[in-house]
GROMACS .gro file of C-alpha atoms in nm:
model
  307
    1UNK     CA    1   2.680  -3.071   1.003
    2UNK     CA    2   2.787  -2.851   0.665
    3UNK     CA    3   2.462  -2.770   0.466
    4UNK     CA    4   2.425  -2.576   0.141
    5UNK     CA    5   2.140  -2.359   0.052
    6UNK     CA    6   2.095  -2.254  -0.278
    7UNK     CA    7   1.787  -1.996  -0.309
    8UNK     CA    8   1.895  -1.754  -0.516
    9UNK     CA    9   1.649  -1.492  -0.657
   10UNK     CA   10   1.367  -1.325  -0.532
   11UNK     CA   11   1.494  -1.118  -0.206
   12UNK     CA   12   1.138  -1.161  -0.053
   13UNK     CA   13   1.183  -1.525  -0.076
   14UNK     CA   14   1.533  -1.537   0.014
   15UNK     CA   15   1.404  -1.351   0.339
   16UNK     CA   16   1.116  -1.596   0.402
   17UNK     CA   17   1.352  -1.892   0.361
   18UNK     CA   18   1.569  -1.733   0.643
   19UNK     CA   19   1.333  -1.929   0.891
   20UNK     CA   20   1.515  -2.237   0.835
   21UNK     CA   21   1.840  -2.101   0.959
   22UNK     CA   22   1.678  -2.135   1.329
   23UNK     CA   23   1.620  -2.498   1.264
   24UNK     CA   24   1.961  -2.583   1.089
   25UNK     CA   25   2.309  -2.678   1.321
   26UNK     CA   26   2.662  -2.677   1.237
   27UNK     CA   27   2.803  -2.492   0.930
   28UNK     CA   28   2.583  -2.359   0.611
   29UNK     CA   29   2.701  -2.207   0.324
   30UNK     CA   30   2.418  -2.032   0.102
   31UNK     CA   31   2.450  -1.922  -0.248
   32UNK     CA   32   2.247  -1.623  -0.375
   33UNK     CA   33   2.234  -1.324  -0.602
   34UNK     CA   34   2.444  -1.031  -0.522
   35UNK     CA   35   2.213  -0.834  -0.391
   36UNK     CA   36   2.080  -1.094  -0.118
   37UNK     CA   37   2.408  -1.137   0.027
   38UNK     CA   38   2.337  -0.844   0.310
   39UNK     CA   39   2.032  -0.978   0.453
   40UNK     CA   40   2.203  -1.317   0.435
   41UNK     CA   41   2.580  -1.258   0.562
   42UNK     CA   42   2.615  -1.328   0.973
   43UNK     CA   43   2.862  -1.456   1.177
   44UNK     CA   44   2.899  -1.853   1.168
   45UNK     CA   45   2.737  -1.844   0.777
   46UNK     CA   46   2.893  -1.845   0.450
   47UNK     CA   47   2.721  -1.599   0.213
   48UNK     CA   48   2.831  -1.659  -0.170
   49UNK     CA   49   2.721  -1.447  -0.480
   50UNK     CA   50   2.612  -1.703  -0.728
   51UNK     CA   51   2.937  -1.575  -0.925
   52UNK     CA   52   3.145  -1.722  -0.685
   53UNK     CA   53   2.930  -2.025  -0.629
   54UNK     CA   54   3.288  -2.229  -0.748
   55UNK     CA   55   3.408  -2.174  -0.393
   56UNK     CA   56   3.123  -2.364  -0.233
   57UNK     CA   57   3.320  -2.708  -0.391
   58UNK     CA   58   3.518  -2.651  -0.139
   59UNK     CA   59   3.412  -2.956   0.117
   60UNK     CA   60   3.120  -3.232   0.134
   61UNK     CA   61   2.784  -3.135   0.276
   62UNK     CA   62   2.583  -3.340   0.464
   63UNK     CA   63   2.288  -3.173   0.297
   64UNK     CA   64   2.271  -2.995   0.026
   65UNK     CA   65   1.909  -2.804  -0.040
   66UNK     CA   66   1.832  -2.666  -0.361
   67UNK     CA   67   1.492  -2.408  -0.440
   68UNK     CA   68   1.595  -2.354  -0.777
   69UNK     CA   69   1.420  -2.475  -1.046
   70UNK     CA   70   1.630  -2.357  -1.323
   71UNK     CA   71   1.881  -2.537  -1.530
   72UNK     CA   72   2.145  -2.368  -1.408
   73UNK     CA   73   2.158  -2.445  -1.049
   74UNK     CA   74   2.085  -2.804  -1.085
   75UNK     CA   75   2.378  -2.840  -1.242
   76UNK     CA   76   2.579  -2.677  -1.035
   77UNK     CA   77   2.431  -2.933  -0.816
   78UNK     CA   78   2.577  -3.233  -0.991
   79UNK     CA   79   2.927  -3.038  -0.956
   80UNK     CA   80   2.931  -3.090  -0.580
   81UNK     CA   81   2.989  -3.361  -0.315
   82UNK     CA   82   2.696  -3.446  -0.092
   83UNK     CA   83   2.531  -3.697   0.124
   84UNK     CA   84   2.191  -3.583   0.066
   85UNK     CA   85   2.004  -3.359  -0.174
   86UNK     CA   86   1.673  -3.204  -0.086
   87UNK     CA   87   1.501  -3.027  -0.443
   88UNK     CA   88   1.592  -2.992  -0.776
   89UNK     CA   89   1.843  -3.187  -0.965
   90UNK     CA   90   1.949  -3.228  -1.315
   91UNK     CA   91   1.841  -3.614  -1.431
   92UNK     CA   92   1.993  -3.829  -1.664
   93UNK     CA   93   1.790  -3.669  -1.961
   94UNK     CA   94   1.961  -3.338  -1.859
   95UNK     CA   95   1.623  -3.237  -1.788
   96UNK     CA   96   1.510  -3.015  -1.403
   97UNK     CA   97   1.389  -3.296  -1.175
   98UNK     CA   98   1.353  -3.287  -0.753
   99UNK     CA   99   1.353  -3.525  -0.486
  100UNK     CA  100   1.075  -3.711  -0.350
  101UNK     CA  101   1.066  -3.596  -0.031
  102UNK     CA  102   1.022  -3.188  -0.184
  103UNK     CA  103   0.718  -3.262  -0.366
  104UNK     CA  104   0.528  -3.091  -0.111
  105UNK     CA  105   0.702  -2.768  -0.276
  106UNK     CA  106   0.775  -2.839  -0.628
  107UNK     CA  107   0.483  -3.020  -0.683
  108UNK     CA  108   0.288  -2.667  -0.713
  109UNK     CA  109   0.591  -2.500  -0.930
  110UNK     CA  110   0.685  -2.478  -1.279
  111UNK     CA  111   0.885  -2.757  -1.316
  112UNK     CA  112   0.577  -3.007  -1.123
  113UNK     CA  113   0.570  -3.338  -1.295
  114UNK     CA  114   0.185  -3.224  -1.273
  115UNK     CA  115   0.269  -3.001  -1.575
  116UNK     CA  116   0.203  -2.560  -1.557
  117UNK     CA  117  -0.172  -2.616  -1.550
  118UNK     CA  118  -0.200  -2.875  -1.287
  119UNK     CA  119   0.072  -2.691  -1.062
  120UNK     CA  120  -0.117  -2.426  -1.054
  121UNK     CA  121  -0.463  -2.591  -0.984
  122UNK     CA  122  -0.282  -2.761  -0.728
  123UNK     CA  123  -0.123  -2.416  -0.583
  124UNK     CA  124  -0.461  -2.264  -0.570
  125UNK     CA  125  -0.595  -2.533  -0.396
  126UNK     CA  126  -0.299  -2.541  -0.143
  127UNK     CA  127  -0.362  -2.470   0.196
  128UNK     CA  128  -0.016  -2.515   0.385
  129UNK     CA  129   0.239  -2.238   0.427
  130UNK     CA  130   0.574  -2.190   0.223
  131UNK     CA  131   0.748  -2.287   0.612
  132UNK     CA  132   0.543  -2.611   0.649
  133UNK     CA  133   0.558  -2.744   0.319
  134UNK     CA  134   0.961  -2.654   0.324
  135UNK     CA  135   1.013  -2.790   0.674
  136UNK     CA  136   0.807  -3.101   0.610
  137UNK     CA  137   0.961  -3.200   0.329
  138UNK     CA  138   1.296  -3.161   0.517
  139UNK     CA  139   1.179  -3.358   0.820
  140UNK     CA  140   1.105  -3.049   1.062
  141UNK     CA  141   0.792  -2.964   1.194
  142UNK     CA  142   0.708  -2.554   1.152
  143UNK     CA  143   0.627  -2.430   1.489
  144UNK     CA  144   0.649  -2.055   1.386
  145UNK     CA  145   1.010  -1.993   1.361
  146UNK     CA  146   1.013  -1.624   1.257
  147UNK     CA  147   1.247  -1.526   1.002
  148UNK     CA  148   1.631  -1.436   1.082
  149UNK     CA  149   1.689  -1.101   0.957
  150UNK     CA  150   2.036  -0.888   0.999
  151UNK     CA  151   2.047  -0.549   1.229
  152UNK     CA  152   1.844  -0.277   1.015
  153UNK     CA  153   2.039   0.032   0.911
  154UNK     CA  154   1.852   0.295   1.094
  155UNK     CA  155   1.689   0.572   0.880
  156UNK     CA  156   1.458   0.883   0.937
  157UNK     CA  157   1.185   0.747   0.787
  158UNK     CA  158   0.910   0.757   1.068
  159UNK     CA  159   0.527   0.740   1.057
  160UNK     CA  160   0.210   0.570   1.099
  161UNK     CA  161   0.173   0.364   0.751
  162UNK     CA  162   0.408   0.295   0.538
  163UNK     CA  163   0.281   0.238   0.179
  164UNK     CA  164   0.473  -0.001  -0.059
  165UNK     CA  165   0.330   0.037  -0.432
  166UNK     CA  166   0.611  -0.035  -0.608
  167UNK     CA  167   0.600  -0.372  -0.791
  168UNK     CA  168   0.858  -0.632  -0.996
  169UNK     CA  169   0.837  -0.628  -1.369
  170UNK     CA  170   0.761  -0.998  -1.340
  171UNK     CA  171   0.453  -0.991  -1.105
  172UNK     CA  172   0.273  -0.618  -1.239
  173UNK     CA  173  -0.074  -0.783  -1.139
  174UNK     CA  174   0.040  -0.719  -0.795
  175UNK     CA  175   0.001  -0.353  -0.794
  176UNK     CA  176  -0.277  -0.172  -0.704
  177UNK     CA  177  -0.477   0.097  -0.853
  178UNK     CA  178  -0.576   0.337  -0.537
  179UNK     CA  179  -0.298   0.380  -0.284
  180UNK     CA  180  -0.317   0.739  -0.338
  181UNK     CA  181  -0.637   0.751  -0.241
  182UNK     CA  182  -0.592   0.523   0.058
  183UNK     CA  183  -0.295   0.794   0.147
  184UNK     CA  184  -0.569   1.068   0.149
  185UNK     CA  185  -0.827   0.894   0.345
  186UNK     CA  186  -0.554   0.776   0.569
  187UNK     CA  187  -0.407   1.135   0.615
  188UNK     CA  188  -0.797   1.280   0.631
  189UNK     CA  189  -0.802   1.080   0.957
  190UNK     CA  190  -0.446   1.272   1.103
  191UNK     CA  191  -0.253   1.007   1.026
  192UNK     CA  192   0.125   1.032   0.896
  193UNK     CA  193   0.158   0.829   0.563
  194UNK     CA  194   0.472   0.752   0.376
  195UNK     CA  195   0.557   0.632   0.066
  196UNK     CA  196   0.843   0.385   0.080
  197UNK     CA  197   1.120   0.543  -0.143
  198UNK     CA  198   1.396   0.335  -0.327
  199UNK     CA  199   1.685   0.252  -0.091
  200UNK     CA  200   2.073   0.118  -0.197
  201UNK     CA  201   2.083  -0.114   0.125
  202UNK     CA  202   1.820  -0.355   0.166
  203UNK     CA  203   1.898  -0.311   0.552
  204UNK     CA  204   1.772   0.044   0.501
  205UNK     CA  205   1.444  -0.073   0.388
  206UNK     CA  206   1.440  -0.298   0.677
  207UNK     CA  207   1.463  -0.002   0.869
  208UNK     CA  208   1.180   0.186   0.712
  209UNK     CA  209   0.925  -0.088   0.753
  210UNK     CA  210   1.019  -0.143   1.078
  211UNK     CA  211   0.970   0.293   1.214
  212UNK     CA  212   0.606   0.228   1.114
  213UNK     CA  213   0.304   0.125   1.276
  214UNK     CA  214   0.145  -0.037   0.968
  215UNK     CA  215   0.260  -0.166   0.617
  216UNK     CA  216   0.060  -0.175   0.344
  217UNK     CA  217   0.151  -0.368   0.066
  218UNK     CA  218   0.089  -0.692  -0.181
  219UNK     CA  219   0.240  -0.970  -0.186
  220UNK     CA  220   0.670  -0.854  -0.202
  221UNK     CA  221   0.976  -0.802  -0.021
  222UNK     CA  222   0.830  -0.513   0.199
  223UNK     CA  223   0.575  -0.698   0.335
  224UNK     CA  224   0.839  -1.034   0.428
  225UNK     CA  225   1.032  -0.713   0.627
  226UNK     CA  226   0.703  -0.635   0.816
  227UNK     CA  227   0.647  -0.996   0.874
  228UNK     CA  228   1.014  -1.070   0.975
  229UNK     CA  229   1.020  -0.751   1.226
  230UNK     CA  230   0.692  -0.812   1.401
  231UNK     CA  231   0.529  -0.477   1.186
  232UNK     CA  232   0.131  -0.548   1.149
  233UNK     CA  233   0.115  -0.538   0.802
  234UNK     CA  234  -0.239  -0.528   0.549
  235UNK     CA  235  -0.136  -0.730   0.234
  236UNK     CA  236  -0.334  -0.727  -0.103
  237UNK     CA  237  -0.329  -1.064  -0.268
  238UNK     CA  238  -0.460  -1.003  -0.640
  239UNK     CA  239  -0.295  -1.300  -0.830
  240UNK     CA  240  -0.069  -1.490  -0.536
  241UNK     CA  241  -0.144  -1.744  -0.332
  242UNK     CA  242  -0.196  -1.597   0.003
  243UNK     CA  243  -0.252  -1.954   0.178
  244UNK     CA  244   0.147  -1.993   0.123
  245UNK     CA  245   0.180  -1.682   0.361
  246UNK     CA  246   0.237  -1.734   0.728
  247UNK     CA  247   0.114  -1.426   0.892
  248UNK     CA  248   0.282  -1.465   1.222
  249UNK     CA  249  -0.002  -1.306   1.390
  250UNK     CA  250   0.066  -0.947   1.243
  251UNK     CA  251  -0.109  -0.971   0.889
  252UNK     CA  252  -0.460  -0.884   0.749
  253UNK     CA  253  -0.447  -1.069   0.428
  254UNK     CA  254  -0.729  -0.889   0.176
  255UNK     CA  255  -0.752  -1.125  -0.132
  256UNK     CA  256  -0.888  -1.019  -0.451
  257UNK     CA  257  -1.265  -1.184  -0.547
  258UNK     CA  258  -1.055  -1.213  -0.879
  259UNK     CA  259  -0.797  -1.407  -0.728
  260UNK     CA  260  -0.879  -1.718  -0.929
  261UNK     CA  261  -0.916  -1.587  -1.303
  262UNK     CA  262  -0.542  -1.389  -1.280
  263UNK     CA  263  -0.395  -1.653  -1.066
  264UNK     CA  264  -0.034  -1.666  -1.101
  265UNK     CA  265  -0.040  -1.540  -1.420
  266UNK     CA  266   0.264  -1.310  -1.483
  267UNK     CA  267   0.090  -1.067  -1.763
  268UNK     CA  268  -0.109  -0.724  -1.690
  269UNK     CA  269  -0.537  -0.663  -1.665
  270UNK     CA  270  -0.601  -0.372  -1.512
  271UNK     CA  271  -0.887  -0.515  -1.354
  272UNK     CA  272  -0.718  -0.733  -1.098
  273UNK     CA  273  -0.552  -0.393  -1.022
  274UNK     CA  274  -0.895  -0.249  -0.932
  275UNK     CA  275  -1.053  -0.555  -0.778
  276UNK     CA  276  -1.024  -0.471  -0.435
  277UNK     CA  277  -1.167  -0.109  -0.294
  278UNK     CA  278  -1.034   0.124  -0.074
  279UNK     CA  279  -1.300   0.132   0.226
  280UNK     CA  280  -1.196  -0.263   0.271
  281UNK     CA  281  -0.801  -0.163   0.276
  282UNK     CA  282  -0.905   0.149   0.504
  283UNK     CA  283  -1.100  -0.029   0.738
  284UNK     CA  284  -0.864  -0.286   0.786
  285UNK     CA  285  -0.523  -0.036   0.848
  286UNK     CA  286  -0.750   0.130   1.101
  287UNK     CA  287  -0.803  -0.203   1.302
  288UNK     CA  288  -0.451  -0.302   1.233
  289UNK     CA  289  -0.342   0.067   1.403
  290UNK     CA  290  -0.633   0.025   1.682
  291UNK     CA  291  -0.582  -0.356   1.735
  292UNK     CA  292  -0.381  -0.542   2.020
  293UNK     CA  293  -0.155  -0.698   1.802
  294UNK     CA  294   0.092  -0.420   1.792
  295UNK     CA  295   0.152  -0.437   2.134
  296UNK     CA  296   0.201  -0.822   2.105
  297UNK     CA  297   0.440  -0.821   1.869
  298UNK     CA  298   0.681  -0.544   2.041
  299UNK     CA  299   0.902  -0.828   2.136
  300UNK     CA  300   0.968  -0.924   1.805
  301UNK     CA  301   1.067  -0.570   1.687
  302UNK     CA  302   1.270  -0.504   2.013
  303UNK     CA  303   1.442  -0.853   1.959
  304UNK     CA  304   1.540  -0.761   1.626
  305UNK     CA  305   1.657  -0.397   1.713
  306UNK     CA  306   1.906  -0.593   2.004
  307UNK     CA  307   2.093  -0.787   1.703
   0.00000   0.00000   0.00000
């Protein structure tokens, strides 16, 4: 079985699309952007930059499954010899199309026969995970298959919460207004906060979610590390769909009562910024630090540390 994935931006959904690689046999070659390719390279997997995405012409793929929705990588698509295709395609009007049987996804994205408007009616409205609607569509049934992450590099970063404010230029509505006053409260209460710094390996920031006892975060590539590594995690949702999210049994998801007017939309109001309050995000790192589901999810982490 020789499969080609092609999910190439975002490395928080590059991580969370890791899952499938515990469902997938035989050979898979997955094209990405450069700085994916060391949370993606193992042994028995072909990792290429999508500047070398030529050298993935090299044979015929039973399947070939494209997340892209851009122009770009649909036509790389055409370029290459498959059986079956699962996503986007370029169609004989040279316009973005996808397969029937990926609707479940692309239904709720920009290039949705639905249109932008109804997409996004239809994402708000969605109740299914990223996993399910993924696995569905690919004739798998999502029974929790956590995602497959590579051996952290270990740091020194150590504490009790890790806080991630740090956001994308594309997404600034996910920030949030009062993590320095969460710190404060947090530290009033002799707890040992850190700010998660930048990092040059993404393995390193694997490593620095994973030496703390809580994450909190919105909706971004720190909190798919706390979710892949078993680390209870607190995630803000102020304009994401938090319904996509599978929690895995560590994550307190606290969504904004604004989550509907700034709903995917990729500009900047401070006000979904200061929509949800501190006591909520306190309360719930507290119960998170107090709760069982630490302890549950030990195996996980120790798993992950054996790789």
């Amino acid at each position: 079985m020789n499969t080609l994935i092609l999910k190439i931006g975002s490395a928080g959904d590059v991580t969370r699309t890791t899952a499938l690689l515990r469902r997938l046999e035989g050979d898979v070659t997955w094209i990405s952007a450069p700085y994916n390719t060391e949370v993606l390279e193992r042994p028995g997997m072909r990792c290429l930059a999508w500047e070398d995405r030529d050298h993935a012409r090299d044979r015929v793929y039973d399947i070939v499954i494209n997340l892209e929705d851009d122009k770009e990588a649909a036509r790389f698509v055409g370029d290459v010899r498959y059986k079956q295709l699962f996503g986007a395609y370029l169609n004989g009007e040279q316009t973005v199309s996808y397969t029937d049987d990926s609707r479940g996804w692309f239904d709720l994205s920009l290039i949705s026969v639905h249109g932008r408007v109804k997409a996004d009616k239809l994402k708000l409205q969605n109740r299914r995970t990223y996993q399910d609607l993924i696995f569905a569509g690919l004739g798998f049934c999502f029974a929790g298959e956590r995602y497959d992450l590579p051996q952290p590099v270990e740091t020194d970063l150590v504490g009790d919460v890790a806080l991630a404010p740090a956001v994308g230029a594309v997404w600034p509505m996910k920030s949030w207004a009062y993590y320095d006053q969460l710190k404060l409260a947090l530290e009033a209460q002799s707890l040992r906060v850190n700010v998660l710094p930048k990092r040059s390996s993404l393995r390193e920031h694997l490593s620095d979610v994973r030496n703390h006892r809580c994450l909190v975060s919105g909706d971004s590539l720190p909190m798919h590390l706390a979710l892949g590594t078993g680390t209870p995690c607190v995630t803000l949702f102020n304009c994401t769909s938090p319904w996509e999210i599978c929690d895995y049994g560590v994550q307190t998801k606290i969504v904004s009562p604004l989550l509907e007017k700034y709903f995917y939309k990729r500009s900047f109001d401070p006000g979904a910024t200061q929509a949800i309050g501190v006591d909520e995000v306190f309360d719930a790192v507290l119960a998170r630090l107090n709760g069982a589901q630490y302890g549950a999810n030990r195996e996980v982490r120790n798993e992950l540390g054996r790789k």
